[in-house]
Tab-separated table of C-alpha atoms and ligand atoms in Angstrom:
chain	number	residue	atom	x	y	z
A	1	UNK	CA	0.000	0.000	0.000
A	2	UNK	CA	1.238	3.466	-0.835
A	3	UNK	CA	0.647	6.530	1.341
A	4	UNK	CA	0.299	10.085	0.054
A	5	UNK	CA	0.414	13.371	1.963
A	6	UNK	CA	-2.734	15.441	2.522
A	7	UNK	CA	-0.698	18.476	1.397
A	8	UNK	CA	0.129	16.767	-1.889
A	9	UNK	CA	3.697	18.056	-2.097
A	10	UNK	CA	5.647	15.170	-0.561
A	11	UNK	CA	6.791	11.974	-2.296
A	12	UNK	CA	4.582	8.907	-2.015
A	13	UNK	CA	5.681	6.683	0.889
A	14	UNK	CA	5.369	3.002	1.709
A	15	UNK	CA	4.020	1.880	5.112
A	16	UNK	CA	7.494	1.492	6.592
A	17	UNK	CA	8.375	5.096	5.764
A	18	UNK	CA	4.982	6.469	6.811
A	19	UNK	CA	5.265	4.786	10.219
A	20	UNK	CA	8.876	5.782	10.856
A	21	UNK	CA	8.451	9.374	9.633
A	22	UNK	CA	4.982	10.022	11.068
A	23	UNK	CA	4.525	13.361	9.313
A	24	UNK	CA	5.204	13.802	5.582
A	25	UNK	CA	7.982	16.172	4.386
A	26	UNK	CA	5.435	18.834	3.429
A	27	UNK	CA	3.891	18.718	6.952
A	28	UNK	CA	0.881	16.877	5.557
A	29	UNK	CA	-0.624	13.719	7.049
A	30	UNK	CA	-0.206	10.382	5.352
A	31	UNK	CA	-3.284	8.800	3.784
A	32	UNK	CA	-3.524	5.288	2.317
A	33	UNK	CA	-3.972	5.485	-1.480
A	34	UNK	CA	-6.841	2.984	-1.246
A	35	UNK	CA	-9.380	1.933	1.354
A	36	UNK	CA	-10.248	-1.685	0.725
A	37	UNK	CA	-13.920	-2.565	1.132
A	38	UNK	CA	-14.571	-5.649	3.204
A	39	UNK	CA	-16.875	-8.293	1.704
A	40	UNK	CA	-20.579	-8.422	2.618
A	41	UNK	CA	-20.036	-11.930	3.967
A	42	UNK	CA	-17.767	-10.503	6.670
A	43	UNK	CA	-20.497	-8.171	7.879
A	44	UNK	CA	-23.143	-10.910	7.663
A	45	UNK	CA	-21.196	-13.098	10.086
A	46	UNK	CA	-19.335	-10.527	12.125
A	47	UNK	CA	-21.292	-11.168	15.336
A	48	UNK	CA	-19.898	-14.712	15.428
A	49	UNK	CA	-16.318	-13.441	15.456
A	50	UNK	CA	-14.196	-12.417	18.427
A	51	UNK	CA	-12.820	-8.891	18.759
A	52	UNK	CA	-9.325	-10.137	17.871
A	53	UNK	CA	-10.559	-12.025	14.786
A	54	UNK	CA	-12.446	-8.965	13.591
A	55	UNK	CA	-9.417	-6.752	14.218
A	56	UNK	CA	-7.100	-9.067	12.309
A	57	UNK	CA	-9.436	-8.957	9.289
A	58	UNK	CA	-9.507	-5.157	9.388
A	59	UNK	CA	-5.732	-4.943	9.955
A	60	UNK	CA	-5.097	-7.202	6.964
A	61	UNK	CA	-7.129	-4.897	4.733
A	62	UNK	CA	-4.846	-1.993	5.637
A	63	UNK	CA	-1.488	-3.586	6.360
A	64	UNK	CA	-1.669	-7.049	4.779
A	65	UNK	CA	0.423	-6.094	1.736
A	66	UNK	CA	3.251	-4.711	3.844
A	67	UNK	CA	3.503	-6.916	6.922
A	68	UNK	CA	4.091	-10.644	7.086
A	69	UNK	CA	0.740	-12.329	7.989
A	70	UNK	CA	2.072	-14.165	11.064
A	71	UNK	CA	3.771	-11.034	12.362
A	72	UNK	CA	0.613	-8.997	11.789
A	73	UNK	CA	-1.433	-11.632	13.581
A	74	UNK	CA	0.899	-11.425	16.601
A	75	UNK	CA	0.891	-7.622	16.575
A	76	UNK	CA	-2.923	-7.521	16.569
A	77	UNK	CA	-3.427	-10.185	19.238
A	78	UNK	CA	-0.693	-8.726	21.434
A	79	UNK	CA	-2.149	-5.226	21.086
A	80	UNK	CA	-5.658	-6.365	21.991
A	81	UNK	CA	-4.861	-8.130	25.230
A	82	UNK	CA	-8.001	-6.536	26.696
A	83	UNK	CA	-11.619	-6.148	25.632
A	84	UNK	CA	-13.608	-3.152	24.318
A	85	UNK	CA	-17.134	-4.143	25.382
A	86	UNK	CA	-20.437	-2.467	24.524
A	87	UNK	CA	-22.651	-1.694	27.528
A	88	UNK	CA	-26.188	-0.339	27.660
A	89	UNK	CA	-26.417	2.906	29.608
A	90	UNK	CA	-29.995	4.018	29.161
A	91	UNK	CA	-32.797	3.269	26.694
A	92	UNK	CA	-31.330	3.238	23.181
A	93	UNK	CA	-27.981	4.678	24.290
A	94	UNK	CA	-25.017	2.319	24.536
A	95	UNK	CA	-21.390	2.925	25.343
A	96	UNK	CA	-18.331	1.409	23.752
A	97	UNK	CA	-15.992	1.141	26.730
A	98	UNK	CA	-12.488	1.868	25.534
A	99	UNK	CA	-10.807	2.084	28.930
A	100	UNK	CA	-9.935	-1.527	29.701
A	101	UNK	CA	-6.304	-1.219	28.543
A	102	UNK	CA	-3.200	-0.595	30.672
A	103	UNK	CA	-3.606	3.209	30.917
A	104	UNK	CA	-7.413	3.188	30.982
A	105	UNK	CA	-8.060	5.129	27.760
A	106	UNK	CA	-8.717	4.316	24.106
A	107	UNK	CA	-5.267	5.487	23.059
A	108	UNK	CA	-3.812	2.231	24.385
A	109	UNK	CA	-5.039	0.457	21.253
A	110	UNK	CA	-3.259	2.711	18.748
A	111	UNK	CA	-0.164	3.173	20.897
A	112	UNK	CA	0.344	-0.543	21.509
A	113	UNK	CA	-0.183	-1.340	17.847
A	114	UNK	CA	2.230	1.349	16.725
A	115	UNK	CA	4.973	0.317	19.171
A	116	UNK	CA	4.817	-3.234	17.866
A	117	UNK	CA	4.674	-2.278	14.190
A	118	UNK	CA	7.540	0.211	14.552
A	119	UNK	CA	9.651	-2.427	16.239
A	120	UNK	CA	8.849	-4.853	13.384
A	121	UNK	CA	10.150	-2.326	10.843
A	122	UNK	CA	13.211	-1.244	12.861
A	123	UNK	CA	14.326	-4.852	13.147
A	124	UNK	CA	14.384	-5.055	9.342
A	125	UNK	CA	16.687	-2.030	9.041
A	126	UNK	CA	20.412	-2.526	8.865
A	127	UNK	CA	22.464	-0.741	11.520
A	128	UNK	CA	19.580	-0.584	13.989
A	129	UNK	CA	20.047	3.120	14.732
A	130	UNK	CA	18.043	4.171	17.789
A	131	UNK	CA	14.673	5.693	16.910
A	132	UNK	CA	13.391	8.581	19.007
A	133	UNK	CA	9.663	9.029	19.347
A	134	UNK	CA	8.460	12.574	20.053
A	135	UNK	CA	4.930	12.856	21.328
A	136	UNK	CA	2.913	15.876	22.444
A	137	UNK	CA	0.109	15.155	24.866
A	138	UNK	CA	-2.832	16.973	26.365
A	139	UNK	CA	-3.147	14.120	28.857
A	140	UNK	CA	-3.896	10.623	27.660
A	141	UNK	CA	-1.670	10.302	24.601
A	142	UNK	CA	1.459	10.541	26.724
A	143	UNK	CA	0.517	7.749	29.059
A	144	UNK	CA	-0.695	5.456	26.301
A	145	UNK	CA	2.383	5.986	24.136
A	146	UNK	CA	4.856	5.823	27.022
A	147	UNK	CA	3.348	2.568	28.251
A	148	UNK	CA	2.941	1.155	24.753
A	149	UNK	CA	6.692	1.666	24.142
A	150	UNK	CA	8.017	1.033	27.656
A	151	UNK	CA	10.982	-1.309	27.499
A	152	UNK	CA	10.816	-1.665	23.685
A	153	UNK	CA	14.439	-2.004	22.626
A	154	UNK	CA	15.909	0.474	20.147
A	155	UNK	CA	13.266	3.142	20.790
A	156	UNK	CA	13.438	6.146	23.134
A	157	UNK	CA	10.277	8.154	23.847
A	158	UNK	CA	10.092	11.878	24.718
A	159	UNK	CA	6.675	12.904	26.052
A	160	UNK	CA	5.971	16.662	25.911
A	161	UNK	CA	3.141	17.867	28.104
A	162	UNK	CA	1.791	21.268	29.204
A	163	UNK	CA	2.827	22.134	32.751
A	164	UNK	CA	-0.091	22.167	35.186
A	165	UNK	CA	-2.652	21.258	32.521
A	166	UNK	CA	-2.901	17.502	32.921
A	167	UNK	CA	-4.390	15.823	35.963
A	168	UNK	CA	-2.011	14.381	38.612
A	169	UNK	CA	-3.291	10.900	37.792
A	170	UNK	CA	-2.551	11.370	34.069
A	171	UNK	CA	0.853	12.843	34.825
A	172	UNK	CA	2.054	9.936	36.957
A	173	UNK	CA	1.356	7.535	34.110
A	174	UNK	CA	4.182	8.925	31.978
A	175	UNK	CA	6.492	10.659	34.463
A	176	UNK	CA	7.163	7.677	36.737
A	177	UNK	CA	8.255	5.079	34.202
A	178	UNK	CA	11.982	5.769	33.715
A	179	UNK	CA	13.837	3.342	31.383
A	180	UNK	CA	13.425	4.487	27.754
A	181	UNK	CA	10.780	7.123	28.598
A	182	UNK	CA	11.619	10.829	29.238
A	183	UNK	CA	8.865	13.237	30.286
A	184	UNK	CA	9.308	16.906	29.279
A	185	UNK	CA	7.232	19.465	31.156
A	186	UNK	CA	6.623	22.439	28.836
A	187	UNK	CA	5.781	25.879	30.177
A	188	UNK	CA	2.864	26.395	27.784
A	189	UNK	CA	-0.357	24.833	26.467
A	190	UNK	CA	-0.899	21.655	24.409
A	191	UNK	CA	-0.636	23.517	21.107
A	192	UNK	CA	2.840	24.729	22.136
A	193	UNK	CA	3.881	21.121	22.769
A	194	UNK	CA	2.495	20.096	19.394
A	195	UNK	CA	4.341	22.995	17.708
A	196	UNK	CA	7.651	21.952	19.319
A	197	UNK	CA	7.207	18.422	17.982
A	198	UNK	CA	6.270	19.614	14.491
A	199	UNK	CA	9.236	22.015	14.402
A	200	UNK	CA	11.601	19.273	15.507
A	201	UNK	CA	10.587	17.151	12.530
A	202	UNK	CA	11.209	20.054	10.154
A	203	UNK	CA	14.667	20.881	11.540
A	204	UNK	CA	17.360	19.482	9.239
A	205	UNK	CA	20.222	19.728	11.719
A	206	UNK	CA	18.276	17.926	14.423
A	207	UNK	CA	17.209	15.169	12.043
A	208	UNK	CA	20.837	14.766	11.045
A	209	UNK	CA	21.733	14.351	14.735
A	210	UNK	CA	19.057	11.832	15.658
A	211	UNK	CA	16.409	9.675	14.023
A	212	UNK	CA	13.005	11.136	14.909
A	213	UNK	CA	9.494	9.855	14.575
A	214	UNK	CA	6.094	10.850	15.894
A	215	UNK	CA	3.568	8.845	17.830
A	216	UNK	CA	0.790	11.423	17.845
A	217	UNK	CA	-2.537	10.458	16.369
A	218	UNK	CA	-1.180	11.726	13.044
A	219	UNK	CA	0.849	8.516	12.679
A	220	UNK	CA	-0.979	6.026	10.457
A	221	UNK	CA	0.042	3.155	12.735
A	222	UNK	CA	-1.714	4.832	15.634
A	223	UNK	CA	-4.886	6.142	14.120
A	224	UNK	CA	-5.873	3.350	11.708
A	225	UNK	CA	-5.960	0.525	14.321
A	226	UNK	CA	-8.592	2.520	16.167
A	227	UNK	CA	-10.980	1.348	13.454
A	228	UNK	CA	-10.838	-2.146	15.021
A	229	UNK	CA	-13.164	-1.411	17.900
A	230	UNK	CA	-15.831	0.264	15.778
A	231	UNK	CA	-16.220	-2.999	13.870
A	232	UNK	CA	-16.367	-4.792	17.201
A	233	UNK	CA	-19.042	-2.354	18.425
A	234	UNK	CA	-21.155	-3.159	15.387
A	235	UNK	CA	-20.677	-6.889	15.959
A	236	UNK	CA	-21.672	-6.642	19.616
A	237	UNK	CA	-24.687	-4.473	18.752
A	238	UNK	CA	-25.791	-7.085	16.228
A	239	UNK	CA	-25.465	-9.685	18.948
A	240	UNK	CA	-27.496	-7.494	21.311
A	241	UNK	CA	-30.180	-7.000	18.688
A	242	UNK	CA	-30.595	-10.752	18.384
A	243	UNK	CA	-30.936	-11.203	22.110
A	244	UNK	CA	-33.107	-8.211	22.867
A	245	UNK	CA	-34.948	-8.038	19.516
A	246	UNK	CA	-35.491	-4.373	20.232
A	247	UNK	CA	-32.837	-2.126	18.858
A	248	UNK	CA	-32.503	-1.261	15.245
A	249	UNK	CA	-28.883	-1.974	14.446
A	250	UNK	CA	-29.391	-0.751	10.886
A	251	UNK	CA	-29.899	2.747	12.218
A	252	UNK	CA	-26.705	2.899	14.206
A	253	UNK	CA	-25.356	6.310	15.173
A	254	UNK	CA	-21.743	6.433	16.333
A	255	UNK	CA	-20.815	9.305	18.602
A	256	UNK	CA	-17.171	10.098	19.285
A	257	UNK	CA	-15.928	12.612	21.880
A	258	UNK	CA	-13.299	14.387	19.786
A	259	UNK	CA	-10.198	16.517	20.272
A	260	UNK	CA	-7.554	15.933	17.629
A	261	UNK	CA	-10.110	13.917	15.606
A	262	UNK	CA	-7.959	10.798	15.210
A	263	UNK	CA	-10.473	8.504	16.845
A	264	UNK	CA	-13.459	9.619	14.773
A	265	UNK	CA	-11.293	9.627	11.665
A	266	UNK	CA	-10.606	5.908	12.195
A	267	UNK	CA	-14.355	5.333	12.521
A	268	UNK	CA	-14.877	7.139	9.215
A	269	UNK	CA	-12.270	4.914	7.558
A	270	UNK	CA	-14.246	1.955	8.903
A	271	UNK	CA	-17.352	3.416	7.292
A	272	UNK	CA	-15.493	3.670	3.974
A	273	UNK	CA	-14.612	-0.031	4.344
A	274	UNK	CA	-18.323	-0.788	4.469
A	275	UNK	CA	-19.076	-0.685	8.183
A	276	UNK	CA	-22.830	-0.037	8.328
A	277	UNK	CA	-23.004	3.051	10.506
A	278	UNK	CA	-25.806	5.395	9.466
A	279	UNK	CA	-24.240	8.620	10.673
A	280	UNK	CA	-21.681	10.061	13.047
A	281	UNK	CA	-21.660	12.696	15.746
A	282	UNK	CA	-18.451	14.470	16.756
A	283	UNK	CA	-18.964	15.599	20.348
A	284	UNK	CA	-16.813	18.529	21.445
A	285	UNK	CA	-16.253	20.377	24.665
A	286	UNK	CA	-16.014	24.195	24.463
A	287	UNK	CA	-13.309	23.814	21.790
A	288	UNK	CA	-15.826	24.016	18.972
A	289	UNK	CA	-13.723	24.505	15.833
A	290	UNK	CA	-15.188	21.487	14.037
A	291	UNK	CA	-18.688	22.271	15.235
A	292	UNK	CA	-18.343	25.773	13.769
A	293	UNK	CA	-16.962	24.333	10.542
A	294	UNK	CA	-20.058	22.175	10.149
A	295	UNK	CA	-22.302	25.210	10.667
A	296	UNK	CA	-20.407	27.689	8.498
A	297	UNK	CA	-18.187	25.730	6.108
A	298	UNK	CA	-15.202	27.687	7.423
A	299	UNK	CA	-12.377	26.012	9.313
A	300	UNK	CA	-10.934	28.560	11.711
A	301	UNK	CA	-8.361	27.254	14.204
A	302	UNK	CA	-8.205	29.003	17.548
A	303	UNK	CA	-5.993	28.710	20.617
A	304	UNK	CA	-7.283	25.845	22.740
A	305	UNK	CA	-9.430	26.528	25.796
A	306	UNK	CA	-8.909	24.635	29.006
A	307	UNK	CA	-11.955	22.527	29.968
A	308	UNK	CA	-13.022	19.686	32.248
A	309	UNK	CA	-12.545	17.241	29.354
A	310	UNK	CA	-8.909	18.244	28.916
A	311	UNK	CA	-7.840	15.509	26.505
A	312	UNK	CA	-10.149	17.230	24.017
A	313	UNK	CA	-8.695	20.729	24.496
A	314	UNK	CA	-7.477	21.128	20.940
A	315	UNK	CA	-7.787	24.358	18.977
A	316	UNK	CA	-6.519	23.065	15.619
A	317	UNK	CA	-7.346	19.374	15.262
A	318	UNK	CA	-4.643	17.741	13.111
A	319	UNK	CA	-6.831	15.025	11.668
A	320	UNK	CA	-9.241	17.511	10.161
A	321	UNK	CA	-6.862	17.407	7.181
A	322	UNK	CA	-7.583	13.683	6.772
A	323	UNK	CA	-11.347	14.077	7.027
A	324	UNK	CA	-11.212	16.938	4.551
A	325	UNK	CA	-9.179	14.825	2.139
A	326	UNK	CA	-11.325	11.714	2.613
A	327	UNK	CA	-14.450	13.585	1.493
A	328	UNK	CA	-12.865	15.550	-1.363
A	329	UNK	CA	-12.805	18.812	0.629
A	330	UNK	CA	-16.607	18.861	0.374
A	331	UNK	CA	-18.423	20.524	3.242
A	332	UNK	CA	-21.630	19.090	1.845
A	333	UNK	CA	-20.385	15.495	2.059
A	334	UNK	CA	-18.856	15.984	5.487
A	335	UNK	CA	-21.893	17.640	7.015
A	336	UNK	CA	-24.238	15.055	5.479
A	337	UNK	CA	-22.465	12.240	7.326
A	338	UNK	CA	-21.235	13.940	10.492
A	339	UNK	CA	-23.049	16.274	12.823
A	340	UNK	CA	-21.550	18.160	15.718
A	341	UNK	CA	-22.226	19.039	19.322
A	342	UNK	CA	-20.430	21.294	21.791
A	343	UNK	CA	-20.752	21.391	25.581
A	344	UNK	CA	-19.600	23.820	28.250
A	345	UNK	CA	-18.068	22.592	31.484
A	346	UNK	CA	-21.337	23.361	33.254
A	347	UNK	CA	-23.250	21.179	30.789
A	348	UNK	CA	-20.715	18.382	31.219
A	349	UNK	CA	-21.209	18.488	34.993
A	350	UNK	CA	-24.967	18.419	34.615
A	351	UNK	CA	-24.809	15.486	32.196
A	352	UNK	CA	-22.616	13.470	34.538
A	353	UNK	CA	-25.055	14.038	37.407
A	354	UNK	CA	-28.140	13.322	35.290
A	355	UNK	CA	-26.703	10.100	33.847
A	356	UNK	CA	-25.503	8.842	37.224
A	357	UNK	CA	-28.871	9.537	38.807
A	358	UNK	CA	-30.873	7.954	35.985
A	359	UNK	CA	-28.739	4.884	35.337
A	360	UNK	CA	-25.983	4.580	37.943
A	361	UNK	CA	-23.426	4.781	35.121
A	362	UNK	CA	-20.359	6.886	35.958
A	363	UNK	CA	-19.295	8.949	32.951
A	364	UNK	CA	-15.909	10.617	32.703
A	365	UNK	CA	-16.014	14.231	31.425
A	366	UNK	CA	-15.093	13.182	27.855
A	367	UNK	CA	-17.633	10.389	27.632
A	368	UNK	CA	-20.191	12.807	29.053
A	369	UNK	CA	-19.971	14.902	25.871
A	370	UNK	CA	-20.658	11.766	23.841
A	371	UNK	CA	-23.564	10.625	25.984
A	372	UNK	CA	-25.194	14.057	25.910
A	373	UNK	CA	-24.782	14.417	22.137
A	374	UNK	CA	-26.740	11.175	21.700
A	375	UNK	CA	-29.344	12.165	24.291
A	376	UNK	CA	-29.825	15.426	22.361
A	377	UNK	CA	-29.392	14.142	18.823
A	378	UNK	CA	-30.843	10.629	18.457
A	379	UNK	CA	-33.908	10.497	16.223
A	380	UNK	CA	-36.819	8.051	16.378
A	381	UNK	CA	-35.780	4.528	15.345
A	382	UNK	CA	-32.081	5.197	15.837
A	383	UNK	CA	-29.802	3.496	18.324
A	384	UNK	CA	-26.659	5.232	19.503
A	385	UNK	CA	-23.252	4.139	20.698
A	386	UNK	CA	-20.860	6.652	22.218
A	387	UNK	CA	-17.222	6.004	23.052
A	388	UNK	CA	-16.370	6.096	26.741
A	389	UNK	CA	-12.847	7.200	25.917
A	390	UNK	CA	-11.379	6.985	29.430
A	391	UNK	CA	-12.104	5.427	32.803
A	392	UNK	CA	-13.672	7.938	35.239
A	393	UNK	CA	-10.942	7.150	37.802
A	394	UNK	CA	-8.429	8.913	35.520
A	395	UNK	CA	-10.266	12.125	36.416
A	396	UNK	CA	-11.019	11.101	39.965
A	397	UNK	CA	-10.725	14.545	41.618
A	398	UNK	CA	-13.269	16.026	39.211
A	399	UNK	CA	-15.626	13.059	39.079
A	400	UNK	CA	-15.728	12.675	42.867
A	401	UNK	CA	-16.429	16.366	43.297
A	402	UNK	CA	-19.141	16.495	40.622
A	403	UNK	CA	-20.970	13.326	41.638
A	404	UNK	CA	-20.248	13.396	45.369
A	405	UNK	CA	-18.915	9.838	45.262
A	406	UNK	CA	-15.590	8.092	45.776
A	407	UNK	CA	-14.689	6.517	42.426
A	408	UNK	CA	-12.813	3.292	42.881
A	409	UNK	CA	-9.267	3.303	41.466
A	410	UNK	CA	-8.431	0.159	39.489
A	411	UNK	CA	-5.222	-1.528	40.665
A	412	UNK	CA	-3.365	-0.928	37.378
A	413	UNK	CA	-3.862	2.809	37.933
A	414	UNK	CA	-3.020	2.732	41.645
A	415	UNK	CA	0.322	1.145	40.756
A	416	UNK	CA	1.342	4.243	38.722
A	417	UNK	CA	0.398	6.540	41.584
A	418	UNK	CA	2.928	4.878	43.869
A	419	UNK	CA	5.819	5.790	41.485
A	420	UNK	CA	8.132	8.813	41.714
A	421	UNK	CA	7.838	11.739	39.247
A	422	UNK	CA	10.852	12.449	37.021
A	423	UNK	CA	10.625	15.185	34.363
A	424	UNK	CA	12.689	17.739	32.434
A	425	UNK	CA	11.500	21.391	32.603
A	426	UNK	CA	11.335	23.129	29.186
A	427	UNK	CA	10.256	26.537	27.830
A	428	UNK	CA	7.953	26.684	24.785
A	429	UNK	CA	10.809	28.164	22.755
A	430	UNK	CA	11.930	25.746	20.028
A	431	UNK	CA	15.581	26.836	20.379
A	432	UNK	CA	15.628	25.478	23.949
A	433	UNK	CA	14.028	22.188	22.964
A	434	UNK	CA	16.417	21.759	20.051
A	435	UNK	CA	19.409	22.512	22.256
A	436	UNK	CA	18.256	19.866	24.713
A	437	UNK	CA	17.837	17.214	22.020
A	438	UNK	CA	21.165	18.090	20.365
A	439	UNK	CA	22.855	17.085	23.611
A	440	UNK	CA	21.128	13.698	23.849
B	1	LIG	C1	-7.456	11.732	23.231
B	1	LIG	C2	-8.761	11.703	23.920
B	1	LIG	C3	-9.917	12.158	23.280
B	1	LIG	C4	-9.886	12.779	21.912
B	1	LIG	O1	-9.543	11.865	20.905
B	1	LIG	P1	-9.030	12.379	19.483
B	1	LIG	O2	-8.644	11.170	18.729
B	1	LIG	O3	-7.861	13.289	19.753
B	1	LIG	O4	-10.157	13.118	18.878
B	1	LIG	C5	-11.124	12.025	23.949
B	1	LIG	N1	-11.182	11.504	25.189
B	1	LIG	C6	-10.091	11.072	25.838
B	1	LIG	C7	-10.217	10.528	27.207
B	1	LIG	C8	-8.846	11.151	25.216
B	1	LIG	O5	-7.767	10.716	25.865
């Protein structure tokens, strides 16, 4: 499979190059030249397949030409060492729980897949020069990537995060690991961290000094595997429909709490492969750039605003470029398939309380945007699934305060909290960051 850049000015790449480079030379995002449709037979029988079997079928459609089948099988099964179940919350609203991985958020899937695929490619290279992964995080990316790569030989990870803008629980998941993981605490906001990473990739001298790659959701090996669980959601909903004989799985609405738009973009790729989802909702917090785009047809990036759902505090979502490209830059096509929603912190709080009271289900602030968008947007005869993108215990201080409860902390999270923080302080000035890396 060949990969082209959304900016159209970089050479075509193969998968190996797209994964190792992350971002194309012209700062565009790599896109596969083709999206293979899966056969009808697959969808007819999907509910009889396990999550891992489904994922391997989807992975083969994307990566089968470029990765040895046995290796790909191992990568998929190793990545998905945990489940992504579908749970009914209330009436015709279901949640796809994506927090059963090691760092309790959906990013574990993409990060684990990418770490394994990158290692597969590095092993094939002669010389085995160390690869350095740079990743900017607004919270959950850092922990997922750091843990996905922890102890992977030949790869060093630098996690850049905005000082004081991630929760203590998120922070401990990437600052306490040591080994091949370095946490860099940037005096700025998420967009500053992202700019430092992007500038590093463009800097010739730095790239001469060390081999750099990205693990942000722009990397094809991170964002594409996220399609796996949307197929699984459909399969489990089909199973549900058989048991309960009540919900109309043909009118499935998928709602994705979105920040950088990598997760929903993977769902849209699934749709292009034939996954029968009727329509999509992108649920935003107060960072409403995409919502505004849908209303006006104008994409106007803004500095990000800090909200309760901080992993979605993105003022210029990178993957918009992919969505734009996927639908031929047509606002009409995009707005026909995807609708938007935007919620203030006050609305998020209210939703969390309402949902807990009505159903006993504990939403995290990100999932709350998804739940509310379905509660507001589902039409008669439709059934909705929203992604619960993180476990509520990751945002324990907030969730406890909002709901007046004491959220239980799963043991795999408690273990991080016992570790000791180690981080490097950094300004948001690229010259400082470059100087630091030049001495590594
Ligand atoms: C990253 C993240 C999001 C946003 O996902 P994108 O792919 O960036 O749109 C939503 N919720 C949580 C908990 C996250 O960690």
